[in-house]
Tab-separated table of C-alpha atoms and ligand atoms in Angstrom:
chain	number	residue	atom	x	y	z
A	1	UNK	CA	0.000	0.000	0.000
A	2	UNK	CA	1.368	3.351	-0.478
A	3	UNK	CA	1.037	6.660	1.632
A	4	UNK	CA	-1.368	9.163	0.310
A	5	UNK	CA	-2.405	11.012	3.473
A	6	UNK	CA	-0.386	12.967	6.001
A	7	UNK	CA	-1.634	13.747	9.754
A	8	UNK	CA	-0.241	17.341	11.468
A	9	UNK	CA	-0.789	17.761	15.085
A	10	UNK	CA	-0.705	21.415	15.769
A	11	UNK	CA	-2.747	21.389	18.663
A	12	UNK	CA	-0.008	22.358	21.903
A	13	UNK	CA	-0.314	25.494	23.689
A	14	UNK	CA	3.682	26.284	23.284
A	15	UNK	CA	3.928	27.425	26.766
A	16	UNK	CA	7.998	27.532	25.773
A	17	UNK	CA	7.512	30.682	23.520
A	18	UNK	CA	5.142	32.607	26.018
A	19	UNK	CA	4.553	35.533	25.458
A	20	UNK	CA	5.352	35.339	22.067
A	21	UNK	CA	2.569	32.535	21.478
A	22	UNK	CA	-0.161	34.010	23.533
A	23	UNK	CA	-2.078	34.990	20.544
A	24	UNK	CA	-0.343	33.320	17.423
A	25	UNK	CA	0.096	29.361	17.037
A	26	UNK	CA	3.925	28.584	17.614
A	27	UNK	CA	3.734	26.206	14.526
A	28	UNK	CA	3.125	29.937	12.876
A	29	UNK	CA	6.702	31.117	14.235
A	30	UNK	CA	8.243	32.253	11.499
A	31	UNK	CA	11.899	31.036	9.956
A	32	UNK	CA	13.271	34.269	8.275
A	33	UNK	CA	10.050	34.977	6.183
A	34	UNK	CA	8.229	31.407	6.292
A	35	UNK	CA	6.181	29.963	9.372
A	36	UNK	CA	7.399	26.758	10.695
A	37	UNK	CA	4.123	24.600	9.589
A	38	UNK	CA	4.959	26.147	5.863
A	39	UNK	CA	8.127	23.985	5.708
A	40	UNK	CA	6.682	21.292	6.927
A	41	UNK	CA	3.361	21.067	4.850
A	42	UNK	CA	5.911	21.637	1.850
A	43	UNK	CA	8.469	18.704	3.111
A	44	UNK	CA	4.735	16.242	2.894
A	45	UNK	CA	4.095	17.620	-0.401
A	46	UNK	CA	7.571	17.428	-1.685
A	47	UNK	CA	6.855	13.788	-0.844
A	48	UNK	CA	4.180	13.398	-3.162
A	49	UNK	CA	1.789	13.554	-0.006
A	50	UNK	CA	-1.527	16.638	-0.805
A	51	UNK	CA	-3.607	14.826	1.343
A	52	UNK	CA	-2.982	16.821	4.779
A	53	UNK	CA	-5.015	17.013	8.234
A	54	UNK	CA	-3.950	19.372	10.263
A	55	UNK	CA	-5.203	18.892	14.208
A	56	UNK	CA	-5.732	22.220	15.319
A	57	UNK	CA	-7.639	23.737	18.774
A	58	UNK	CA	-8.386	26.811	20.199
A	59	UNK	CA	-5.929	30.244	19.293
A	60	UNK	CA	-4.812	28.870	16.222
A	61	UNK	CA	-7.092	30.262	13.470
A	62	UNK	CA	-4.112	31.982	11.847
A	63	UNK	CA	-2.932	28.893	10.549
A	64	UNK	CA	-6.354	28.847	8.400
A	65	UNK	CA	-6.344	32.114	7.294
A	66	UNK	CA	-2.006	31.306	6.559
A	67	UNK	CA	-3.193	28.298	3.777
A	68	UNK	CA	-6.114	29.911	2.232
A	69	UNK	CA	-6.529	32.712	-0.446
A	70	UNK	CA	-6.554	36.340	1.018
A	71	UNK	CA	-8.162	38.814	-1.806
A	72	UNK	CA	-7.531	42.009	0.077
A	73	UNK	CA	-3.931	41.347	0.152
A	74	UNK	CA	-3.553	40.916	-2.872
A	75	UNK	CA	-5.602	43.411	-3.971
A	76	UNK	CA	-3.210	45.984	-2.212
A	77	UNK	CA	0.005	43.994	-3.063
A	78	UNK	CA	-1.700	44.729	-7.162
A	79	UNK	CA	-2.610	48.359	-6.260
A	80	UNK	CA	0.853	48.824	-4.951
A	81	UNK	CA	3.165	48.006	-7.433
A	82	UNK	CA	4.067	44.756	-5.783
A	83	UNK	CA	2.978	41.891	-8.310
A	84	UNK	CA	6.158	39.780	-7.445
A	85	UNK	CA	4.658	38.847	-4.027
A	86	UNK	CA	1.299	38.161	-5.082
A	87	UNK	CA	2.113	34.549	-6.497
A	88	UNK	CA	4.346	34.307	-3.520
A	89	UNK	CA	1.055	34.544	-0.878
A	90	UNK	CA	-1.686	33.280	-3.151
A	91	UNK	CA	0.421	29.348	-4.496
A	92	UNK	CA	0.506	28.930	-0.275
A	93	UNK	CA	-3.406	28.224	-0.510
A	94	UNK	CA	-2.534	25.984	-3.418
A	95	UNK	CA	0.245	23.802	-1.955
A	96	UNK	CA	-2.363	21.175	-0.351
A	97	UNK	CA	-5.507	19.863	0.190
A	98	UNK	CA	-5.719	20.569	3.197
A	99	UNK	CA	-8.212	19.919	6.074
A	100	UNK	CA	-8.379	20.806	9.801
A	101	UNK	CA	-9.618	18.937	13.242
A	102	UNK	CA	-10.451	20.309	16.436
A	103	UNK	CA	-8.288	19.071	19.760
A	104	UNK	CA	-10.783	20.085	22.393
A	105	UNK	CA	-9.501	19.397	25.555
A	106	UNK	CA	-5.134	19.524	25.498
A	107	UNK	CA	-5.147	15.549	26.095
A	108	UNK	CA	-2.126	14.624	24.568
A	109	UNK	CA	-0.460	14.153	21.265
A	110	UNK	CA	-1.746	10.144	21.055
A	111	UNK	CA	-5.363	12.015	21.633
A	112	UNK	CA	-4.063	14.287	18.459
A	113	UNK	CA	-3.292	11.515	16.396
A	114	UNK	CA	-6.810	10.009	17.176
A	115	UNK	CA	-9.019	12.334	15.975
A	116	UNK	CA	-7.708	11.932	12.445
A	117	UNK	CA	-9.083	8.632	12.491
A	118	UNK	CA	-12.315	9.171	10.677
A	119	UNK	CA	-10.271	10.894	8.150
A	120	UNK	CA	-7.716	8.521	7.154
A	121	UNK	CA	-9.712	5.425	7.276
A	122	UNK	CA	-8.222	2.237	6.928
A	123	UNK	CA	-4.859	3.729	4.813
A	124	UNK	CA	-1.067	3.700	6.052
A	125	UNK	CA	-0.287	7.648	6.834
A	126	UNK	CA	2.212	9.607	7.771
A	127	UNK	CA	2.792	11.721	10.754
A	128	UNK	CA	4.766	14.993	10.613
A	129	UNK	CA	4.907	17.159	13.685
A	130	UNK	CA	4.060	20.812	13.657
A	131	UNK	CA	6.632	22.138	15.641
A	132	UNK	CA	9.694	20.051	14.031
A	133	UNK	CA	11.679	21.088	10.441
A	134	UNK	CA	13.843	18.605	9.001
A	135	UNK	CA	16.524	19.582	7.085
A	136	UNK	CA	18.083	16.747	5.245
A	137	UNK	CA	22.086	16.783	4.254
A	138	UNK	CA	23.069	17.814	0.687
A	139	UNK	CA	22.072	15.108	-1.779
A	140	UNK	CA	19.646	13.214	0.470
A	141	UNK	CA	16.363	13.019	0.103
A	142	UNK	CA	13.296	14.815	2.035
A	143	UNK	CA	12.959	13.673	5.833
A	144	UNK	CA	9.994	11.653	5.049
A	145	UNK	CA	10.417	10.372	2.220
A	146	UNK	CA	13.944	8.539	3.485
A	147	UNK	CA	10.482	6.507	5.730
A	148	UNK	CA	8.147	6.240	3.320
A	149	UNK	CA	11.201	4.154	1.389
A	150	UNK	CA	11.487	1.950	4.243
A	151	UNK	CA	7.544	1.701	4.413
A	152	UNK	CA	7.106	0.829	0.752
A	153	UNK	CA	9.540	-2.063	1.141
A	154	UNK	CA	8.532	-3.211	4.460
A	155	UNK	CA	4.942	-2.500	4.442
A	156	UNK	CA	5.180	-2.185	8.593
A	157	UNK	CA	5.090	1.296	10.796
A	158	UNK	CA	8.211	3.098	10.611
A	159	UNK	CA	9.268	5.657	13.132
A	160	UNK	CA	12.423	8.581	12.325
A	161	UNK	CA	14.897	8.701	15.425
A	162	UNK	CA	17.741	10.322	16.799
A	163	UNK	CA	20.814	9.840	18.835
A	164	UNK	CA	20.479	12.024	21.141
A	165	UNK	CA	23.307	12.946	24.175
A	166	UNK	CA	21.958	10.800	26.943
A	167	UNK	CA	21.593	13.857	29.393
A	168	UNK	CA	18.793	14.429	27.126
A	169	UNK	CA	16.947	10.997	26.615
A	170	UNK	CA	14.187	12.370	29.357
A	171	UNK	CA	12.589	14.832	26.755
A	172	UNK	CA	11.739	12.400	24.112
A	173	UNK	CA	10.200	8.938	23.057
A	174	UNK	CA	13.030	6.715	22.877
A	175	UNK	CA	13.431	3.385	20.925
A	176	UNK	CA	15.058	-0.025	21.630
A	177	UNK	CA	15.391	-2.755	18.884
A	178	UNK	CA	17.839	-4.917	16.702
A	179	UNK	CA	19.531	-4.299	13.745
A	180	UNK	CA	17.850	-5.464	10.629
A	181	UNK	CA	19.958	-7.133	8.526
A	182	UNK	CA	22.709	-6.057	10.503
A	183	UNK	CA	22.354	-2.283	9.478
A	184	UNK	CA	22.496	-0.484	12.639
A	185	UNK	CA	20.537	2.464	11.010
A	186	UNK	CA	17.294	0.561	10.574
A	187	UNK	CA	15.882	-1.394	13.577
A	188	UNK	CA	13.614	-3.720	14.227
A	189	UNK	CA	11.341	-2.374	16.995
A	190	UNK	CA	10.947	-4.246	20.129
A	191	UNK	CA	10.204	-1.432	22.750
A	192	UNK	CA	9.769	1.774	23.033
A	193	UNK	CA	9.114	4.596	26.146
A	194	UNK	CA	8.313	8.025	26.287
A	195	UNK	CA	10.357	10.536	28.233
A	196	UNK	CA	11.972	7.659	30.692
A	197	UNK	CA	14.711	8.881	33.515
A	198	UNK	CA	18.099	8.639	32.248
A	199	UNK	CA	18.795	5.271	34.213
A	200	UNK	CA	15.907	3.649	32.864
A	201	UNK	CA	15.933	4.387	28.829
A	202	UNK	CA	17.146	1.673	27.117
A	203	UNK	CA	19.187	3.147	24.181
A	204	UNK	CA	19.649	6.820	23.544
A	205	UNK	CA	17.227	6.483	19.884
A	206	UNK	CA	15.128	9.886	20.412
A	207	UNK	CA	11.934	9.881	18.071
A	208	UNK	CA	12.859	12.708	16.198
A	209	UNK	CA	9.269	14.074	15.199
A	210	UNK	CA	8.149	12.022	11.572
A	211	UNK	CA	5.962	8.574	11.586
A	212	UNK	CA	4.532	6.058	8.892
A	213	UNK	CA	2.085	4.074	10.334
A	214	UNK	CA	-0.322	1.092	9.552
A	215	UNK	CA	-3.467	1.899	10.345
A	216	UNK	CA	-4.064	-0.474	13.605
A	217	UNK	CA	-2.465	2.077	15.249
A	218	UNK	CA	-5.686	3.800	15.922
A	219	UNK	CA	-6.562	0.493	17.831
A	220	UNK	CA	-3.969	0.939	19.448
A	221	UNK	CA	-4.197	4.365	20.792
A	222	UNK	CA	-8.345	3.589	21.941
A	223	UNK	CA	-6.053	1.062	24.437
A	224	UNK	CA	-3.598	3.962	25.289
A	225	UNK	CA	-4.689	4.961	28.975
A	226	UNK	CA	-2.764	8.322	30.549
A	227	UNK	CA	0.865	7.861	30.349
A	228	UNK	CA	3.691	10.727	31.291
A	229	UNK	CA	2.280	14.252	32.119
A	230	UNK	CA	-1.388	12.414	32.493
A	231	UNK	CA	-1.464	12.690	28.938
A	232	UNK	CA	-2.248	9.914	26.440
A	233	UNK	CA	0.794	9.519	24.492
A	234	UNK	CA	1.401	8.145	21.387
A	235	UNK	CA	5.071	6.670	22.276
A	236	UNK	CA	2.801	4.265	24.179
A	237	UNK	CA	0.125	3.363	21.962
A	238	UNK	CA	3.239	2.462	19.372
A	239	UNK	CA	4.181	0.351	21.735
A	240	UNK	CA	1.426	-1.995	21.838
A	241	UNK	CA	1.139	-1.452	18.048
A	242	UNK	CA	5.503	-3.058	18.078
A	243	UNK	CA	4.069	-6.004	20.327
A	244	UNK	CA	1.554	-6.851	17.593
A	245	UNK	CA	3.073	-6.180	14.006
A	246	UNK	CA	6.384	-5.567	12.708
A	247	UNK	CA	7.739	-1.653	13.205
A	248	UNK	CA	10.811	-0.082	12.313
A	249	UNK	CA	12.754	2.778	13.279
A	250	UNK	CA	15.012	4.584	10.992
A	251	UNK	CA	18.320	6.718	12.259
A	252	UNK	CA	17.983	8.343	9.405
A	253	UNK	CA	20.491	11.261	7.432
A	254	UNK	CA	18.633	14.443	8.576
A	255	UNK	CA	18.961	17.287	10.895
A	256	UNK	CA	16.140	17.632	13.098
A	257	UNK	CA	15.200	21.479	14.584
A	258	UNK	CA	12.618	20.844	17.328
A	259	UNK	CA	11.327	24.259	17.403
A	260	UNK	CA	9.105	23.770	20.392
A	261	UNK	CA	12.700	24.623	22.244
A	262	UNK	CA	13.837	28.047	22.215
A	263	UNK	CA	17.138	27.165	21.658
A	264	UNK	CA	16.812	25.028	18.639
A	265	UNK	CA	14.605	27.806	17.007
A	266	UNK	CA	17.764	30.440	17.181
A	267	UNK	CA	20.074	27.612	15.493
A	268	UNK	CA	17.238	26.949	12.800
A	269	UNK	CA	17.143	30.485	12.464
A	270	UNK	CA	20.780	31.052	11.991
A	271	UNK	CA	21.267	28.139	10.273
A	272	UNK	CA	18.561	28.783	7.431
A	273	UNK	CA	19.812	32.839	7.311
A	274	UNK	CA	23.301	31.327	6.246
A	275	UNK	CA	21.806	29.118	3.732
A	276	UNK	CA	19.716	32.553	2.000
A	277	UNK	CA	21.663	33.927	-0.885
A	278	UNK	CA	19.665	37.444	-0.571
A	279	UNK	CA	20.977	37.590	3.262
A	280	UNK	CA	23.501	35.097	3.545
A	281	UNK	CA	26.756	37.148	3.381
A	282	UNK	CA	25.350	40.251	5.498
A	283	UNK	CA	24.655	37.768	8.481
A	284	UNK	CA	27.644	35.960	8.202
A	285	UNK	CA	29.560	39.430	8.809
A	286	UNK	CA	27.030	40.321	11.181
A	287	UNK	CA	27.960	37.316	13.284
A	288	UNK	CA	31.606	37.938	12.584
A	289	UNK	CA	31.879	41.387	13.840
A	290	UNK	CA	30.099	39.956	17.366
A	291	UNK	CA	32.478	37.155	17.342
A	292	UNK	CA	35.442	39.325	16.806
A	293	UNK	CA	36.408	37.070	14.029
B	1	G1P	C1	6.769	14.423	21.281
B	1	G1P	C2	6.710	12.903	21.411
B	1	G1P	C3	8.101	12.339	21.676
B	1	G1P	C4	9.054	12.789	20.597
B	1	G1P	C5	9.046	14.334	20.497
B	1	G1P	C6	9.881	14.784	19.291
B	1	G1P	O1	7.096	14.975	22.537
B	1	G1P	O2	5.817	12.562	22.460
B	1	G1P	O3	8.051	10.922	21.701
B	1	G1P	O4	10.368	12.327	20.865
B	1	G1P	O5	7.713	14.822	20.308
B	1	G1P	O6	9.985	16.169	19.257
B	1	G1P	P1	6.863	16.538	22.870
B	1	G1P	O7	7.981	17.278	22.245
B	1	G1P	O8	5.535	16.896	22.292
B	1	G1P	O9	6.887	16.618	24.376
């Protein structure tokens, strides 16, 4: 079977970017002149994936308004000289098909991935958080689609992870396994934990923010009770899903930025600025000049 729909869960409050999210979504922060959610609708779609639920909730009607049309704006962009920016604003509406759900009640991102059950059905999907850009190194391809590869030839769930330092193993879902085929970048899933002390996590494999699943995992999450933070978590429900079917997890050839941490949004910041040839050189002798270099 092959992957046609894509799940976003932009539901969280982003208490981490207070005040700057007390009236605009923190998937809406913006990377130079692009909001977060923007790279990561266009990562799906770069995958061949225009099939796209977004899980919203309360606070976060910009993210509408940011993927439809918006005639008075470009009305005034036309009146004002400034044609060049009209395609720019209006081909956002026209990068997806995009629909929205409503997270009531802030129950947890396994709760998230729930309520796009009646939407995807009985199909494999992927899973793409809102918060999290991936970035992959020159000459590989997009984040996702280096799991959707593994998902086309192993037909089973397949989950992107990380190594992460193991200071920080207590912030993320982290994966244990074997070695399929005796490539240590591709696992065979046998357990897997979300946010366990550091004397109790098995490996230091982080879930790094991108899924493929099999459908059964929506069984699996209706048997997900409250897990860490009383919420209901889908690290957990995946586990179930490993101890029924066949799941994967790929270290894959990516940098992750996990923008729902300050600090990681000032490197993706930085890092994207030196990558813009309109601003690229100015910023690197901005940062010189404070660097003495
Ligand atoms: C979520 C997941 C966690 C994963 C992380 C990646 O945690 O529950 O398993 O490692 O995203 O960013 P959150 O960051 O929402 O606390």
């Amino acid at each position: 079977m092959t992957v046609n729909k894509a799940v976003i869960p932009a539901a969280g409050m982003g208490t981490r970017f207070l005040p700057a999210t007390k009236s605009m979504p923190k998937e809406m922060l913006p990377i130079i002149d692009k909001p977060v959610l923007q790279y990561v609708i266009e990562e799906a779609v770069a995958c061949g994936i225009t099939d796209i639920l977004v899980v919203t909730g309360r606070g976060k009607r910009a993210i509408e308004n940011h993927f439809d049309y918006n005639p008075e704006l470009e009305a005034f962009l036309k009146a004002n000289g400034k044609e060049d920016l009209i395609d720019r604003v209006r081909s956002i509406a026209d990068l997806a098909n995009i629909h929205y759900v409503r997270q009531k009640e802030q129950r947890g991102l396994g709760d998230a991935i729930a309520l796009a059950h009646d939407h995807v059905g009985e199909e494999p999907f992927a899973v793409l958080l809102g918060d999290t850009i991936i970035q992959p190194h020159d000459g590989e391809q997009p984040g996702l689609r280096q799991l959707l590869n593994v998902y086309e030839k192993l037909q089973g769930s397949v989950v992107a992870v990380h190594r992460v330092p193991e200071q920080w193993v207590s912030r993320y879902g982290i994966v244990d396994g074997s070695p399929l085929n005796g490539n240590d970048d591709l696992l065979d899933l046998k357990q897997l934990v979300e946010k366990p002390p550091v004397d109790r996590a098995p490996t230091n494999l982080a879930i790094a923010g991108r899924y493929v699943f099999n459908h059964q995992i929506f069984d699996c999450l209706k048997h997900t009770g409250r897990g860490v933070g009383g919420e209901i978590q889908l690290t957990d429900a995946m586990n179930l899903l490993a101890g029924e079917q066949k799941m994967y997890a790929l270290a894959w050839q990516a940098r992750r930025f996990d923008i729902g941490n300050r600090l990681e949004y000032v490197r993706c910041f930085i890092d994207f600025a030196l990558k813009r040839e309109d601003i690229a050189d100015e910023i690197r002798k901005h940062i010189e000049v404070l660097l003495h270099v």
